[in-house]
N, CA, C and O atoms as CSV, one atom per row, in Angstrom:
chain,resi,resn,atom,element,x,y,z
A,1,UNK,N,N,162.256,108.763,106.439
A,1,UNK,CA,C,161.297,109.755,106.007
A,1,UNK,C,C,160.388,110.077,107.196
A,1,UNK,O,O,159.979,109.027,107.691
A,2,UNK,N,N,160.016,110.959,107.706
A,2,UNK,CA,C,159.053,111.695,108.475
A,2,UNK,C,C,157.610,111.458,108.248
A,2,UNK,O,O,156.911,111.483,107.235
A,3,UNK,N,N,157.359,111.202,109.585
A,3,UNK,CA,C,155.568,111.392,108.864
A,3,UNK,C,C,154.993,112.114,108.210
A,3,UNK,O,O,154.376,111.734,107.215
A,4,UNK,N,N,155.059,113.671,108.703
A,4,UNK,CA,C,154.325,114.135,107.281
A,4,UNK,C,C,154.685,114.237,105.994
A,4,UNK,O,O,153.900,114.495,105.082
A,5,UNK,N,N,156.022,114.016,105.857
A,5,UNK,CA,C,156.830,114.438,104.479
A,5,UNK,C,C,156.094,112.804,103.706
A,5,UNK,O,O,155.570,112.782,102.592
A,6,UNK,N,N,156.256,111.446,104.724
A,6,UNK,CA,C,155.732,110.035,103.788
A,6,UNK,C,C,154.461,110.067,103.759
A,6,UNK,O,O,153.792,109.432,102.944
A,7,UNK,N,N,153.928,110.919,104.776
A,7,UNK,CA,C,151.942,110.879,104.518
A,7,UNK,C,C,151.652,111.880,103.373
A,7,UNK,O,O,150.521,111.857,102.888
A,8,UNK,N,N,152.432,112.630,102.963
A,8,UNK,CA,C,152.155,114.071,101.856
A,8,UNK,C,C,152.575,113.506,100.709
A,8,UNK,O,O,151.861,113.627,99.714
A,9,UNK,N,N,154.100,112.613,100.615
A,9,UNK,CA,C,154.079,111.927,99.469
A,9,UNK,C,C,153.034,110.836,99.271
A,9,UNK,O,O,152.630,110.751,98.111
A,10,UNK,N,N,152.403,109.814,100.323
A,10,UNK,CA,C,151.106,108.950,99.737
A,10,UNK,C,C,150.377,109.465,99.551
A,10,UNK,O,O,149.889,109.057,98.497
A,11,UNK,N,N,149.559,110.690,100.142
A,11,UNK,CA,C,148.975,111.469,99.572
A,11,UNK,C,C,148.558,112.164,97.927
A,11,UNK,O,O,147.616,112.298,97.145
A,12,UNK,N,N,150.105,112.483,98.113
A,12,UNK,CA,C,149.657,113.064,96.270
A,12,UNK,C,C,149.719,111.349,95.500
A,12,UNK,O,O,148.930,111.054,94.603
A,13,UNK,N,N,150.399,110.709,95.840
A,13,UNK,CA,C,150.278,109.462,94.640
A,13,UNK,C,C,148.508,109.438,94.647
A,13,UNK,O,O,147.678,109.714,93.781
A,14,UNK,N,N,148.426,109.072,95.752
A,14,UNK,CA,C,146.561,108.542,95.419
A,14,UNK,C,C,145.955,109.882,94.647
A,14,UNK,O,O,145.291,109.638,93.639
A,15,UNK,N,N,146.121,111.283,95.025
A,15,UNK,CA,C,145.161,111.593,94.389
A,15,UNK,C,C,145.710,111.954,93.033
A,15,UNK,O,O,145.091,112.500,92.120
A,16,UNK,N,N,146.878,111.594,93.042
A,16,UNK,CA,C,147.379,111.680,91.060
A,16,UNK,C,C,146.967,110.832,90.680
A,16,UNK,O,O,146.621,110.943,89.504
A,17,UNK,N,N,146.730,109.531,91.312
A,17,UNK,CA,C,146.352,108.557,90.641
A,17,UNK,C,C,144.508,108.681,90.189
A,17,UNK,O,O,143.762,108.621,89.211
A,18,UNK,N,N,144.492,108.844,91.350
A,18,UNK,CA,C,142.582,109.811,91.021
A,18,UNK,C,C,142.436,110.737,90.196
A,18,UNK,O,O,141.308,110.603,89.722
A,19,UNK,N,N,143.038,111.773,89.668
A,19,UNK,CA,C,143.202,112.206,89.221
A,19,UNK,C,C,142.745,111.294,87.320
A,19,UNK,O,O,141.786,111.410,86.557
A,20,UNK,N,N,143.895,110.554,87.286
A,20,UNK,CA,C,144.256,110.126,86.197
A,20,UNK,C,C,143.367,109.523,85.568
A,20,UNK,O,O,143.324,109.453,84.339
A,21,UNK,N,N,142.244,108.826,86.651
A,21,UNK,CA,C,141.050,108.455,86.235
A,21,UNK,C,C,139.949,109.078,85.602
A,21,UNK,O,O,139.096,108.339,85.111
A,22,UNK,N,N,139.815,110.277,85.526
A,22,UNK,CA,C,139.515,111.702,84.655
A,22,UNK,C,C,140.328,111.690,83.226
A,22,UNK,O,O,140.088,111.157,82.142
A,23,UNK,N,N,141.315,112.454,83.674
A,23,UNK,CA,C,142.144,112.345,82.305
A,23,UNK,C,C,142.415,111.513,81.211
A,23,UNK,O,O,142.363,111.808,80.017
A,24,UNK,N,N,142.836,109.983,81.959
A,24,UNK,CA,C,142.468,108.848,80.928
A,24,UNK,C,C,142.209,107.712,81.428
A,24,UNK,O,O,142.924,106.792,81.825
A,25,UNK,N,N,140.503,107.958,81.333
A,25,UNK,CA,C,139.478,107.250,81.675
A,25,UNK,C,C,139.653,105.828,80.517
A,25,UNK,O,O,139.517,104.651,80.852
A,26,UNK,N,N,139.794,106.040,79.922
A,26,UNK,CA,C,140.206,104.662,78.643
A,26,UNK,C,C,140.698,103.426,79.280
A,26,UNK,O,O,140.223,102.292,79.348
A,27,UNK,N,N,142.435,104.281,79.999
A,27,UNK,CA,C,143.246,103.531,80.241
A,27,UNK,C,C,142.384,102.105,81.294
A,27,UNK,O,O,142.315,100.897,81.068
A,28,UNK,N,N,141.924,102.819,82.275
A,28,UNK,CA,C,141.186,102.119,83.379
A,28,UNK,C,C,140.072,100.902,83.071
A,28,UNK,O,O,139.958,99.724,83.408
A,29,UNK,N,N,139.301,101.862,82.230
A,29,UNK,CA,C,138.495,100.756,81.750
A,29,UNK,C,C,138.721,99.877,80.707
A,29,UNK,O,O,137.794,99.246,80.198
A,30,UNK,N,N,140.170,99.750,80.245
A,30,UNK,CA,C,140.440,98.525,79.653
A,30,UNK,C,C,141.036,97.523,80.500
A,30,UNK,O,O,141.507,96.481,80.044
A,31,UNK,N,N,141.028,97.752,81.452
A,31,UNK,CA,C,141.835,96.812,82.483
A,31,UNK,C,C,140.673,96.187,83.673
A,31,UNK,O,O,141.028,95.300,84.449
A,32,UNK,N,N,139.194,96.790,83.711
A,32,UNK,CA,C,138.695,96.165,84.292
A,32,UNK,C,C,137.893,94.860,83.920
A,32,UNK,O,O,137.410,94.595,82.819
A,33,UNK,N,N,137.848,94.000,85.219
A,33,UNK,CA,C,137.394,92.730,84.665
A,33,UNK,C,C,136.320,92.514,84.026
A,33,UNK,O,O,135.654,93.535,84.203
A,34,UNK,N,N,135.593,91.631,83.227
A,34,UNK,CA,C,134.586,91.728,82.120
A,34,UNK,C,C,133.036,91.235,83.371
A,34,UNK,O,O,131.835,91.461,83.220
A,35,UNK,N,N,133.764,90.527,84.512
A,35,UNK,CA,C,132.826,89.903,85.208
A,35,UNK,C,C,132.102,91.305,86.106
A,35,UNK,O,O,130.981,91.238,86.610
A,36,UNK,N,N,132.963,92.503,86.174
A,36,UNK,CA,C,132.134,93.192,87.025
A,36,UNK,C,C,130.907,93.990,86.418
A,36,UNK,O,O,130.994,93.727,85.219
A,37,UNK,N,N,129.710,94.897,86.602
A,37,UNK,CA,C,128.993,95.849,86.296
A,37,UNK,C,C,129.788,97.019,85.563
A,37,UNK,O,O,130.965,96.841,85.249
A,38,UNK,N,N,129.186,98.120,85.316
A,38,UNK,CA,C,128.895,99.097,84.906
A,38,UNK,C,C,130.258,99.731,85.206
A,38,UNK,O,O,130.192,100.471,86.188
A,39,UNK,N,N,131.312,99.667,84.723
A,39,UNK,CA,C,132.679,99.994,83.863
A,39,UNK,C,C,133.003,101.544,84.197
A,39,UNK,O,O,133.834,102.110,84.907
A,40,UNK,N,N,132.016,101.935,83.399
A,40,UNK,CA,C,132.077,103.616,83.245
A,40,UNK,C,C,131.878,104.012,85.190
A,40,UNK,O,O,132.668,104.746,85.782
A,41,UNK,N,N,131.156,103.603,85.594
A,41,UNK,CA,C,130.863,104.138,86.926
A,41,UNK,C,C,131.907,103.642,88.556
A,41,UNK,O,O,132.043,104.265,89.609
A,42,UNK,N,N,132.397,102.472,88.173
A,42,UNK,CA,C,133.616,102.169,88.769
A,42,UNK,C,C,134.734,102.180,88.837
A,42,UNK,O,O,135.538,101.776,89.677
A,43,UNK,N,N,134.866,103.044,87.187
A,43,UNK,CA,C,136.054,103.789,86.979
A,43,UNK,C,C,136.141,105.428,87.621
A,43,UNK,O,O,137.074,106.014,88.169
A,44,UNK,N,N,135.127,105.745,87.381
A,44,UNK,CA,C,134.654,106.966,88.075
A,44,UNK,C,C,134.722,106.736,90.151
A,44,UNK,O,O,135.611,107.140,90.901
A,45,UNK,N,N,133.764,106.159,90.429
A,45,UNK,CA,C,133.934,106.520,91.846
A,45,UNK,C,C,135.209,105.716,92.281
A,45,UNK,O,O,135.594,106.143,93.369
A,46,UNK,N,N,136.113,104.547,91.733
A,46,UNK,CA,C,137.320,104.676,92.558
A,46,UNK,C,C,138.677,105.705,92.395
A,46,UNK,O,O,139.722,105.784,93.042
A,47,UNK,N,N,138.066,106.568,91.031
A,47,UNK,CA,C,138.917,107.816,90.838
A,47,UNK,C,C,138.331,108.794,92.131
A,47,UNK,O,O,139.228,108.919,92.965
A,48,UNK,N,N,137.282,109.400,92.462
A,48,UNK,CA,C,136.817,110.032,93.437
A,48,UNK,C,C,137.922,109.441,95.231
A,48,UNK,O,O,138.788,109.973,95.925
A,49,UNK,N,N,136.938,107.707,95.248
A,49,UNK,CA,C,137.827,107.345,96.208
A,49,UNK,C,C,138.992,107.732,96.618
A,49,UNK,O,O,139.207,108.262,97.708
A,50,UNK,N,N,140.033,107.422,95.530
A,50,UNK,CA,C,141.549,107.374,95.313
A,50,UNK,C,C,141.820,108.971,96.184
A,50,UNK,O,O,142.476,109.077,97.220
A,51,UNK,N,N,141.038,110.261,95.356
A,51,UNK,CA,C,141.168,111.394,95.416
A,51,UNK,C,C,141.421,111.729,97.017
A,51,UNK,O,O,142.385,112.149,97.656
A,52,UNK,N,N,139.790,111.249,97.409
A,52,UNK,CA,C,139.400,111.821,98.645
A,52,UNK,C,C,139.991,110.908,100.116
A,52,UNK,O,O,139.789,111.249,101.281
A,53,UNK,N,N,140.693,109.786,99.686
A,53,UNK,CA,C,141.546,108.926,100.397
A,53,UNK,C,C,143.052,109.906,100.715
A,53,UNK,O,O,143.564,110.019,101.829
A,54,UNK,N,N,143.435,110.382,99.766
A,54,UNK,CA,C,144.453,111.276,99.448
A,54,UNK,C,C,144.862,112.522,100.149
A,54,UNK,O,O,145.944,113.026,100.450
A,55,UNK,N,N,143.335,112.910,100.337
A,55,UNK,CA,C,142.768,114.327,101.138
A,55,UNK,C,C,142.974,113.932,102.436
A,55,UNK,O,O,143.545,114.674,103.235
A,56,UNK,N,N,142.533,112.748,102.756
A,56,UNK,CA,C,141.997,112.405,103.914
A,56,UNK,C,C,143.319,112.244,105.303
A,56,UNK,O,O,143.429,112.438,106.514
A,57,UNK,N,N,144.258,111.686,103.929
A,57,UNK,CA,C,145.669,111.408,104.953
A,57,UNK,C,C,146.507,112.846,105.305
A,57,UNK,O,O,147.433,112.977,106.106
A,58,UNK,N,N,145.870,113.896,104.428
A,58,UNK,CA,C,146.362,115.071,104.988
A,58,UNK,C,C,145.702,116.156,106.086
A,58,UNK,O,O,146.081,117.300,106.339
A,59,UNK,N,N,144.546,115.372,106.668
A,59,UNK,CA,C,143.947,115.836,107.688
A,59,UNK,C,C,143.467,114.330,109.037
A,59,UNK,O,O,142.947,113.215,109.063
A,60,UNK,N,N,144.222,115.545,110.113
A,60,UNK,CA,C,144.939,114.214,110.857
A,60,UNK,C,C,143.523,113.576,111.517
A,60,UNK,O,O,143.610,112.411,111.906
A,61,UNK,N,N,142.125,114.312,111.681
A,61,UNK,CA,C,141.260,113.831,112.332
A,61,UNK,C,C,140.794,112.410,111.208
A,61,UNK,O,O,140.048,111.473,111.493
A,62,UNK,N,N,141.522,112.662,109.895
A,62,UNK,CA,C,140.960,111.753,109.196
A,62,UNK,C,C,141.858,110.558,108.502
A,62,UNK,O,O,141.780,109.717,107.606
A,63,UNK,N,N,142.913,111.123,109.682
A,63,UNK,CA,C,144.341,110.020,108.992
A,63,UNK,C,C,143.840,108.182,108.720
A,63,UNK,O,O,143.764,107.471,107.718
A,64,UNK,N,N,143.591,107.975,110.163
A,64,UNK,CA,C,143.158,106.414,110.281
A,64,UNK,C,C,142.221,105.696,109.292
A,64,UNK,O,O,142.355,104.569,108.815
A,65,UNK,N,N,140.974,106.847,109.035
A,65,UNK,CA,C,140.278,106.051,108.200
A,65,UNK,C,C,140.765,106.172,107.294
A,65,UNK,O,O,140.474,105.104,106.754
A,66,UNK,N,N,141.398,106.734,106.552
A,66,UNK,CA,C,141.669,107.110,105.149
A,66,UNK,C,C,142.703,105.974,105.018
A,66,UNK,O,O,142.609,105.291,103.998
A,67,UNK,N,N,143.930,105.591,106.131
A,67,UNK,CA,C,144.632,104.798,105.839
A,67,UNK,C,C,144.120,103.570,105.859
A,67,UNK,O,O,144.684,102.666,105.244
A,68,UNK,N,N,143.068,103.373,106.513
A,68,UNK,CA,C,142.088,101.794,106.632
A,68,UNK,C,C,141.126,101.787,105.051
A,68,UNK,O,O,140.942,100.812,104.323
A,69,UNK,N,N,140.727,102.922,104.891
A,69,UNK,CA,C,140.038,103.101,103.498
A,69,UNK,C,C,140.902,102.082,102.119
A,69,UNK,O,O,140.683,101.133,101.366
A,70,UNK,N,N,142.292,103.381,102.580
A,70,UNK,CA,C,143.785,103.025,101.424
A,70,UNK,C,C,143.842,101.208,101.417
A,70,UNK,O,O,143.773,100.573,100.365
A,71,UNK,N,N,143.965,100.621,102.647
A,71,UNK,CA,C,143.886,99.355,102.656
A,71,UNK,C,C,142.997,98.169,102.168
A,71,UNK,O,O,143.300,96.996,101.949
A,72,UNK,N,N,141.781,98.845,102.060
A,72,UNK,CA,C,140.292,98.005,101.964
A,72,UNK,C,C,140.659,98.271,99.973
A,72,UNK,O,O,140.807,97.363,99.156
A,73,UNK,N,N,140.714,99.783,99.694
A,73,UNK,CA,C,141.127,99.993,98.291
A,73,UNK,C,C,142.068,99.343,97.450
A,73,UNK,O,O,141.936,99.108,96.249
A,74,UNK,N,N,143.203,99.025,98.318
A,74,UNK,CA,C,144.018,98.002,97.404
A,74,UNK,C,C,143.590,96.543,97.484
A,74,UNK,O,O,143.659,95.724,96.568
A,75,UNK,N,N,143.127,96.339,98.746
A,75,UNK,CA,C,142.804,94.686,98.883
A,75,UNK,C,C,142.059,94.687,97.520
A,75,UNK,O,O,142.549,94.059,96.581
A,76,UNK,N,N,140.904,95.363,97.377
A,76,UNK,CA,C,139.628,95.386,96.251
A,76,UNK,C,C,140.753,95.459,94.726
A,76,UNK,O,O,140.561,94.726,93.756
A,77,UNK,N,N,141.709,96.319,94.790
A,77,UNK,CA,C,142.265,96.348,93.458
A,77,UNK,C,C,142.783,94.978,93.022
A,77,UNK,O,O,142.833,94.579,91.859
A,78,UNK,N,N,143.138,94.356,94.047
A,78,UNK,CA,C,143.775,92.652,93.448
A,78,UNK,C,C,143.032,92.304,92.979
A,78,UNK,O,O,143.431,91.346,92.317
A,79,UNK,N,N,141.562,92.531,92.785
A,79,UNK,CA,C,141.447,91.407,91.590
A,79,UNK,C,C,141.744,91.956,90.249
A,79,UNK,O,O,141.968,91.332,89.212
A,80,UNK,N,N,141.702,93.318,90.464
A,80,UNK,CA,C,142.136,93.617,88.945
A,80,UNK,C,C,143.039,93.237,88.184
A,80,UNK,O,O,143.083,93.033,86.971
A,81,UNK,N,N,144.065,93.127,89.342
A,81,UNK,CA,C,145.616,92.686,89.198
A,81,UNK,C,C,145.632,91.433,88.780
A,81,UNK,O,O,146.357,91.175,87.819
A,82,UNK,N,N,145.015,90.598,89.264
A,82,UNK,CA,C,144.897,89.038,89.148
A,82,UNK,C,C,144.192,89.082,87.692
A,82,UNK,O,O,144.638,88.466,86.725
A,83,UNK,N,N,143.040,89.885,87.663
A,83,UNK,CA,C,142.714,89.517,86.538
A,83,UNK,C,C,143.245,89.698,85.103
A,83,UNK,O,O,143.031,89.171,84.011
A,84,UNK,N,N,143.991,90.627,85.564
A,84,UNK,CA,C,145.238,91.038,84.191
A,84,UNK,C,C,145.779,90.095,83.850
A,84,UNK,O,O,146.273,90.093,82.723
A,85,UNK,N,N,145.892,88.904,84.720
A,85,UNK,CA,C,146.974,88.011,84.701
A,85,UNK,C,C,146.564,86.933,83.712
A,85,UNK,O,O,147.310,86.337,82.934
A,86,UNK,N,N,145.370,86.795,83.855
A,86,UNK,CA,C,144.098,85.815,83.802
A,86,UNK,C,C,144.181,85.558,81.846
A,86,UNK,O,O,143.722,84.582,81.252
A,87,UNK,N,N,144.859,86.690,81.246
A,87,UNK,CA,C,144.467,86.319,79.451
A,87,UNK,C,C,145.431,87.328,79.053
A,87,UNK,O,O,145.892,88.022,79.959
A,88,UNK,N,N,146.051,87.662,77.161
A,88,UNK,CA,C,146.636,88.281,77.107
A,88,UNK,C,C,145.579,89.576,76.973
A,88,UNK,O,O,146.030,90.695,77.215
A,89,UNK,N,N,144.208,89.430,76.597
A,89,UNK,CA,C,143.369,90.829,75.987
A,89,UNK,C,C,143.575,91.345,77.208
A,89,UNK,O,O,143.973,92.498,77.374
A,90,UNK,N,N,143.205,90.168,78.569
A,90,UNK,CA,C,143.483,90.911,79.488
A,90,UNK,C,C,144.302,92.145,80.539
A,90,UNK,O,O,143.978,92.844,81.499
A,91,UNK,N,N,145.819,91.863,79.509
A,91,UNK,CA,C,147.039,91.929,80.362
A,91,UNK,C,C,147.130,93.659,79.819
A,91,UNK,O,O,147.880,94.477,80.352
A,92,UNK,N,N,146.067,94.018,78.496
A,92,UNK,CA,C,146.083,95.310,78.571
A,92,UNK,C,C,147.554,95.278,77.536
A,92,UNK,O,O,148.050,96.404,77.518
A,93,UNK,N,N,148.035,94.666,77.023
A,93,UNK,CA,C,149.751,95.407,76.482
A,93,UNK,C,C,150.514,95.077,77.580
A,93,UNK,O,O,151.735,95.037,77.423
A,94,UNK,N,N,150.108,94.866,78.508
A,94,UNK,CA,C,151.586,95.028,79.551
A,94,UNK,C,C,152.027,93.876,79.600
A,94,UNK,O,O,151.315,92.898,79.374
A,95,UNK,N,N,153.702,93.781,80.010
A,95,UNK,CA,C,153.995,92.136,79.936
A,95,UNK,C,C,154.042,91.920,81.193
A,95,UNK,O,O,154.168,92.813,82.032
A,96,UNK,N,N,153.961,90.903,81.397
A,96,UNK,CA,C,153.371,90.049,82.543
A,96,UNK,C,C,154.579,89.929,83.072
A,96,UNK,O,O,154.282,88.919,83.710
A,97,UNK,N,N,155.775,90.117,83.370
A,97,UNK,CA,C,156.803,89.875,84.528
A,97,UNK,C,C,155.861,91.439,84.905
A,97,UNK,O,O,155.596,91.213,86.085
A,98,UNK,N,N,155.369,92.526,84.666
A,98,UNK,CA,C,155.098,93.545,85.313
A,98,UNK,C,C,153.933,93.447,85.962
A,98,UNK,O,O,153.791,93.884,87.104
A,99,UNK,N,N,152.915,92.813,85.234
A,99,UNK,CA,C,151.780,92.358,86.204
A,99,UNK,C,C,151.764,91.371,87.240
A,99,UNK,O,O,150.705,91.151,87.829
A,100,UNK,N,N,153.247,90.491,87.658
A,100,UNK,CA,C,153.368,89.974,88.104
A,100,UNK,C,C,153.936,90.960,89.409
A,100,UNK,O,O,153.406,91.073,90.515
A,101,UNK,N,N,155.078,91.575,88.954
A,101,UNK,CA,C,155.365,92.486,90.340
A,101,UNK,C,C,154.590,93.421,90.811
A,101,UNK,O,O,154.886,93.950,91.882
A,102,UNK,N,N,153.452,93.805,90.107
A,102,UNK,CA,C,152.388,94.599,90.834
A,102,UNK,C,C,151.535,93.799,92.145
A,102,UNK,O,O,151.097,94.250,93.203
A,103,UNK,N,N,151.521,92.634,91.650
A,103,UNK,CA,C,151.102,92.141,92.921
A,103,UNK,C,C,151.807,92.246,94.363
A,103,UNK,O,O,151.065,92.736,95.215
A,104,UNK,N,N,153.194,91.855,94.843
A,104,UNK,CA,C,153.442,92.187,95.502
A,104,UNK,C,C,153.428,93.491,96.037
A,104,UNK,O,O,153.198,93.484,97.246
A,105,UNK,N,N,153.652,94.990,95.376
A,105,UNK,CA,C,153.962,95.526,95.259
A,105,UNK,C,C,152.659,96.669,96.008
A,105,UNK,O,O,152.854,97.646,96.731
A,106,UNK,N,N,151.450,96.145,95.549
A,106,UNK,CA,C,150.178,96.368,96.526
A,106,UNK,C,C,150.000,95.585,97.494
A,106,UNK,O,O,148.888,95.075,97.359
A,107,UNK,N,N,150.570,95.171,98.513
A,107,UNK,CA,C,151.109,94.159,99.324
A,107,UNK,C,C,151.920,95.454,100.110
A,107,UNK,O,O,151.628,95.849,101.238
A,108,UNK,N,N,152.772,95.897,99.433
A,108,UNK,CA,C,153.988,96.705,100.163
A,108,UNK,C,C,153.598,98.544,100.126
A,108,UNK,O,O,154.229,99.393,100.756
A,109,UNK,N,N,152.431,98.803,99.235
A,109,UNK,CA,C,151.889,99.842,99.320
A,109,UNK,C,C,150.808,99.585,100.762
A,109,UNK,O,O,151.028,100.259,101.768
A,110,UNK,N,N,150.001,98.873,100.750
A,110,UNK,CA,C,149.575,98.687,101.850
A,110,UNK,C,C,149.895,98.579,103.392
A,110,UNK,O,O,149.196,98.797,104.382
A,111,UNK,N,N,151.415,98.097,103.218
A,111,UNK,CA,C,152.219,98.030,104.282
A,111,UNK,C,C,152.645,99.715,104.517
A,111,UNK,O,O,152.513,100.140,105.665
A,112,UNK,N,N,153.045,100.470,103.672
A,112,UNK,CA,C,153.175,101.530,103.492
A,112,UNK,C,C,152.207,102.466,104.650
A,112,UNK,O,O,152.554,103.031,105.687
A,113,UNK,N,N,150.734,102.341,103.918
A,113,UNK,CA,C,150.006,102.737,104.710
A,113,UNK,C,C,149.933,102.554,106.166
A,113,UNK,O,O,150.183,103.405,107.020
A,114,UNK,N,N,149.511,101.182,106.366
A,114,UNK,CA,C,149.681,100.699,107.761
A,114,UNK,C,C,150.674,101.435,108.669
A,114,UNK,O,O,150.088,102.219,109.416
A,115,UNK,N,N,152.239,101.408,108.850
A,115,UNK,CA,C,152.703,101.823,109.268
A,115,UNK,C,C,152.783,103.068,109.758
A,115,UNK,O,O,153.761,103.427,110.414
A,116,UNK,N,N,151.661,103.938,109.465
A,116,UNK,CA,C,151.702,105.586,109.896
A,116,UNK,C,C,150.031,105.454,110.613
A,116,UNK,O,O,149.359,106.392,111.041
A,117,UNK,N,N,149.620,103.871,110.570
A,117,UNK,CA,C,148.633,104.084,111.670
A,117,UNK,C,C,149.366,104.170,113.480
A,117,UNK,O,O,150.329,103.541,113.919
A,118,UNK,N,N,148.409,105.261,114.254
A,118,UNK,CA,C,149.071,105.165,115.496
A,118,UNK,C,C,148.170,104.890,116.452
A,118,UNK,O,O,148.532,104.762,117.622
């Protein structure tokens, strides 16, 4: 895959995924951990994040940070991940061989990123 064709496809994932945080705001905040703050508002600005991370890899003065951003963003999402793991109220419905491969899997999205740093 080409750089811009794999930076345009990470691109739209993040900001669909930002996106989605609008649309169904529910989904998100049943999955965050009980230990953090204010729910409604960290569902909100890592939908923004996600968005403008998204933007960012499609403008090249802003490739690097956005891909260092993308990185700092998933590191921060493991605990969500972990914490899914943590109970079943937690796991949201999902079964856990799937919350289990999400972990790696932001591991290999991250690697993703990395690789189109130059």
């Amino acid at each position: 895959m080409t750089e811009p064709t794999g930076l345009y496809i990470m691109a739209a994932i993040y900001i669909l995924a930002g996106i989605m945080h609008f649309v169904r705001p529910k989904m998100y905040l049943r999955i965050m951990p009980r230990y953090l703050p204010n729910h409604k508002a960290l569902v909100f600005w890592s939908g923004v994040t996600e968005i403008l991370l998204g933007v960012g890899l499609c403008i090249p003065t802003m490739k690097t940070i956005a891909i260092y951003g993308i990185i700092a963003m998933l590191s921060v999402f493991l605990l969500v991940h972990f914490y899914m793991l943590s109970s079943e109220k937690a796991a949201a419905g999902f079964p856990k061989w799937i919350l289990i491969l999400r972990i790696p899997l932001q591991f290999g999205l991250m690697y993703w990123a990395w690789i189109y740093l130059n």
